[in-house]
Amino acid sequence: MDRTKVAAIVGPTAVGKTDVSLDVARALDAEIVSVDSMQVYRGMDAGTAKPGPHARAAVVHHLIDVAEPTHDVTVAEFQRAGRRAVEEIAARGKLPLLVGGSGLYFRALVDDLELPPRSEAVRAALEKEAQSVGPEGLYERLRALDPGAAARIEPGNARRIVRALEVIEVTGRPFSDNRSWDDYSSIYELAIVGLERARADLVARIDSRVNEMLERGLVEEARRLEERGMSRAARQALGYRQVLDAGPDASRDELRAAIVKATARYARRQMSWWRSDPRIAWHDAGSDDLATGLVAYFREALRLP
């Protein structure tokens, strides 16, 4: 049986995936599936760089604004929703085009991965401990138990640290000890493009994006959402976490500096993740004919008309 043809555009935050994806989608008669762990949340608009109303009117988008920020969308939930979207798009005779930078969610969607079991009791105990010792304290334990997992997780990302330690305690094995993660064989006929830029250029774009986030009301939005209640996952979103952790007296300049620093660090880790995937064909995001080049690549790789 033939596998479903799927195209993907991946890369670090602020590299330029969203803009070029619209041109590619129109050229290939595709619908876009967002592979972003935070764009799934309704009401988190100022800080997540969601495609705007014009973009979403021009090209059908999936997995945007599908959950309340009070809910913790798990990788397994995202996997199910993403695969369902791919199947529905293909059934309409359209090309599924995955676009995003959340590497874990991408792999879970496209590859035949083993998702480790969960334990509500273990996770609750670890979350309580995280509140006591902070994510950095738990991170040191993870580094001792599973250096491989620690190398792929941000030291301040309490949710992912807790998840890794939960798996270790439940299974008795390191979180990184999962051979399926080393197998880059997709369940789809998959063609992946990665976008990259010079580091200085990317940081400048991050700086500009953070200014735009603040102009669009990130501070007010984050505090409004916290009053309504945010899941641990939603609260970890870049920008939102820095605003909420800083408290009401932080100046705009302090917030801006903290968000830019955290985002640049995250982008570096994203590139490390994506570089490990041998299937990715890398393209310069600053190329004048980027969209044309990506369309030609996908047509050849997937044998599209």
XYZ file of C-alpha atoms in Angstrom:
305
model
C 0.000 0.000 0.000
C 1.347 3.435 -0.951
C 2.252 5.731 1.914
C 0.736 9.209 2.189
C 2.954 11.918 0.713
C 3.823 14.604 3.266
C 6.013 17.706 2.943
C 7.530 19.556 5.907
C 9.267 22.862 6.573
C 11.137 22.928 9.883
C 13.785 24.986 11.645
C 14.378 27.268 14.606
C 12.016 29.945 15.844
C 11.993 33.215 13.851
C 13.883 31.729 10.897
C 11.028 32.516 8.486
C 9.018 29.299 8.185
C 5.552 30.843 8.284
C 5.959 33.358 5.452
C 7.503 30.967 2.940
C 5.095 28.169 3.857
C 2.177 30.196 2.479
C 3.811 30.548 -0.944
C 4.764 26.868 -0.962
C 1.280 25.764 0.082
C -0.406 27.807 -2.642
C 1.991 26.481 -5.301
C 1.509 22.844 -4.276
C -2.230 22.979 -3.428
C -1.394 22.076 0.172
C -2.987 22.571 3.570
C -0.731 23.447 6.492
C -0.484 21.452 9.716
C 1.136 23.552 12.436
C 3.786 21.621 14.349
C 4.103 24.079 17.208
C 3.505 22.997 20.796
C 2.122 26.412 21.801
C 0.077 27.512 18.794
C -2.433 24.822 19.771
C -3.635 27.018 22.655
C -6.494 29.458 22.203
C -5.884 32.960 23.513
C -2.102 32.692 23.379
C -1.722 35.013 20.418
C 0.730 37.813 21.160
C 3.638 35.523 21.987
C 3.270 32.497 19.703
C 3.673 34.032 16.214
C 0.523 32.331 14.938
C -0.314 32.909 11.289
C -2.653 35.896 11.090
C -6.226 35.903 9.801
C -5.171 36.779 6.233
C -2.726 33.872 6.120
C -5.279 31.453 7.516
C -7.877 32.696 5.046
C -5.478 32.190 2.136
C -4.378 28.679 3.154
C -6.210 26.184 5.381
C -4.321 25.646 8.664
C -4.717 22.825 11.193
C -3.808 22.407 14.902
C -4.015 26.096 15.723
C -6.329 27.238 18.561
C -7.578 23.722 19.307
C -7.150 23.629 23.122
C -7.646 25.875 26.117
C -4.439 26.995 27.874
C -5.796 25.420 31.057
C -5.240 22.020 29.403
C -1.862 20.316 29.089
C -1.701 19.021 25.495
C 0.441 15.881 25.642
C 2.681 14.577 22.883
C 0.338 11.610 22.459
C -2.663 13.934 22.026
C -0.775 15.998 19.489
C 0.293 12.850 17.664
C -3.305 11.666 17.312
C -4.610 15.069 16.219
C -1.760 15.611 13.773
C -2.119 12.228 12.105
C -5.870 12.710 11.840
C -5.311 16.070 10.114
C -2.821 14.519 7.676
C -5.290 11.756 6.790
C -8.151 14.224 6.258
C -6.036 16.498 4.057
C -4.815 13.606 1.917
C -8.369 12.269 1.598
C -9.360 15.606 0.018
C -6.609 15.200 -2.566
C -4.460 17.934 -1.002
C -0.833 17.772 0.113
C -0.258 17.883 3.891
C 2.468 20.486 4.592
C 3.827 20.314 8.141
C 5.308 23.601 9.356
C 6.928 24.265 12.716
C 9.854 24.055 15.061
C 8.730 21.714 17.855
C 11.020 18.775 17.165
C 9.548 16.331 19.669
C 6.018 16.850 18.369
C 7.210 16.550 14.769
C 8.950 13.220 15.355
C 5.924 11.887 17.236
C 3.670 12.823 14.331
C 5.705 11.490 11.400
C 7.669 8.553 12.839
C 6.709 5.227 14.403
C 7.872 6.186 17.880
C 7.321 4.445 21.174
C 5.751 6.961 23.559
C 6.688 6.022 27.148
C 3.950 5.338 29.735
C 2.673 7.940 32.190
C 1.885 7.915 35.923
C -0.305 10.619 37.418
C 0.992 9.898 40.935
C 4.678 10.020 39.979
C 4.201 13.161 37.927
C 2.277 14.900 40.716
C 5.070 14.137 43.182
C 7.723 15.437 40.769
C 5.733 18.608 40.053
C 5.414 19.235 43.782
C 9.161 18.769 44.153
C 9.778 21.143 41.245
C 7.837 23.830 43.076
C 10.079 23.281 46.089
C 13.553 22.987 44.551
C 12.874 24.662 41.198
C 13.366 23.155 37.729
C 17.120 23.609 37.994
C 17.241 21.291 41.000
C 15.365 18.574 39.142
C 17.530 19.184 36.087
C 20.679 18.299 38.045
C 19.101 14.992 39.018
C 18.186 14.333 35.386
C 21.750 15.095 34.304
C 23.007 12.486 36.742
C 20.428 9.849 35.757
C 20.190 10.477 32.024
C 22.774 12.836 30.490
C 21.441 12.126 27.015
C 17.965 13.388 27.865
C 19.340 16.360 29.796
C 21.344 17.474 26.768
C 18.109 17.843 24.801
C 16.062 19.631 27.463
C 16.218 23.284 28.486
C 17.352 23.522 32.161
C 14.356 25.719 32.999
C 11.734 23.627 31.216
C 10.088 22.039 34.237
C 7.464 20.201 32.211
C 9.930 18.257 30.077
C 12.285 17.625 33.005
C 9.409 16.199 35.024
C 8.356 14.052 32.068
C 11.857 12.599 31.637
C 12.169 11.800 35.353
C 8.646 10.348 35.335
C 9.623 7.916 32.568
C 12.806 6.936 34.395
C 10.880 6.187 37.586
C 8.020 4.353 35.876
C 10.095 2.238 33.479
C 13.392 1.956 35.339
C 15.165 2.970 32.116
C 16.642 6.269 30.937
C 14.246 8.491 29.040
C 16.773 8.589 26.181
C 16.996 4.793 26.056
C 14.429 4.433 23.309
C 15.779 2.902 20.138
C 12.802 4.038 18.085
C 14.072 7.629 18.425
C 17.239 6.627 16.568
C 15.246 5.261 13.637
C 14.384 8.044 11.204
C 11.981 5.949 9.135
C 8.687 7.773 8.701
C 5.219 6.258 8.470
C 4.728 8.658 5.522
C 6.493 9.268 2.234
C 8.178 12.294 3.728
C 10.240 15.164 2.330
C 11.646 17.632 4.869
C 13.210 21.036 4.271
C 15.110 22.765 7.056
C 15.566 26.542 7.054
C 18.728 28.084 8.469
C 20.289 31.544 8.801
C 23.550 32.959 10.054
C 23.453 33.153 13.853
C 23.683 36.970 13.981
C 20.843 37.296 11.459
C 18.642 34.881 13.412
C 19.251 36.673 16.720
C 18.379 40.006 15.071
C 15.115 38.504 13.863
C 14.402 37.143 17.348
C 15.027 40.605 18.783
C 12.580 42.114 16.291
C 9.976 39.440 17.020
C 10.179 40.007 20.779
C 9.626 43.736 20.259
C 6.559 42.903 18.187
C 5.284 40.492 20.856
C 5.494 43.213 23.488
C 3.844 45.752 21.187
C 0.966 43.329 20.615
C 0.295 43.139 24.360
C 2.175 40.042 25.518
C 2.445 41.269 29.107
C -1.260 41.959 29.472
C -2.214 38.751 27.683
C 0.058 36.596 29.861
C -1.270 38.048 33.093
C -4.873 37.764 31.923
C -4.369 34.102 31.045
C -2.675 33.371 34.362
C -5.663 34.783 36.218
C -7.908 32.339 34.319
C -5.450 29.493 34.938
C -2.710 28.051 32.732
C -1.476 24.489 32.500
C 2.181 23.835 33.215
C 2.734 23.277 29.492
C 1.138 26.560 28.428
C 2.971 28.514 31.113
C 6.315 27.264 29.751
C 5.793 29.104 26.441
C 8.606 31.479 25.575
C 7.690 35.022 26.547
C 4.807 34.018 28.792
C 7.074 32.277 31.273
C 9.476 35.216 31.427
C 6.651 37.719 31.961
C 4.983 35.668 34.695
C 8.220 34.786 36.475
C 9.396 38.409 36.476
C 6.398 39.742 38.354
C 4.459 42.993 37.921
C 7.352 45.364 38.649
C 9.650 44.273 35.830
C 10.382 46.941 33.240
C 9.780 46.463 29.540
C 13.534 46.495 28.882
C 14.126 43.788 31.495
C 11.393 41.610 30.030
C 12.630 42.158 26.499
C 16.194 41.175 27.399
C 15.060 38.057 29.271
C 12.808 36.885 26.428
C 15.429 37.495 23.732
C 18.054 35.594 25.726
C 15.742 32.632 26.380
C 14.536 32.528 22.783
C 18.046 32.647 21.315
C 19.077 29.813 23.628
C 16.008 27.823 22.573
C 16.769 28.393 18.885
C 20.262 27.011 19.410
C 18.825 23.864 20.976
C 16.293 23.556 18.155
C 19.082 23.597 15.580
C 20.939 20.919 17.521
C 17.796 18.766 17.431
C 17.109 19.274 13.735
C 20.746 18.740 12.748
C 20.513 15.194 14.088
C 17.816 14.287 11.530
C 19.579 13.005 8.390
C 16.459 13.351 6.225
C 16.459 17.141 6.241
C 17.532 19.089 3.146
C 18.856 22.439 4.369
C 18.101 25.732 2.612
C 19.218 29.302 3.279
C 16.147 31.123 4.593
C 17.549 34.401 3.266
C 17.618 33.234 -0.343
C 15.786 35.532 -2.778
C 14.180 32.579 -4.566
C 13.519 30.477 -1.450
C 9.881 29.602 -2.183
C 10.686 28.632 -5.767
C 13.519 26.408 -4.567
C 11.370 24.676 -1.956
C 8.537 24.038 -4.400
C 10.989 22.512 -6.879
C 12.539 20.358 -4.148
C 9.201 18.999 -2.930
C 7.997 18.299 -6.454
C 11.095 16.264 -7.212
C 11.365 14.505 -3.836
C 7.702 13.514 -3.701
C 7.160 13.165 -7.463
C 4.413 15.781 -7.478
C 2.856 17.242 -10.638
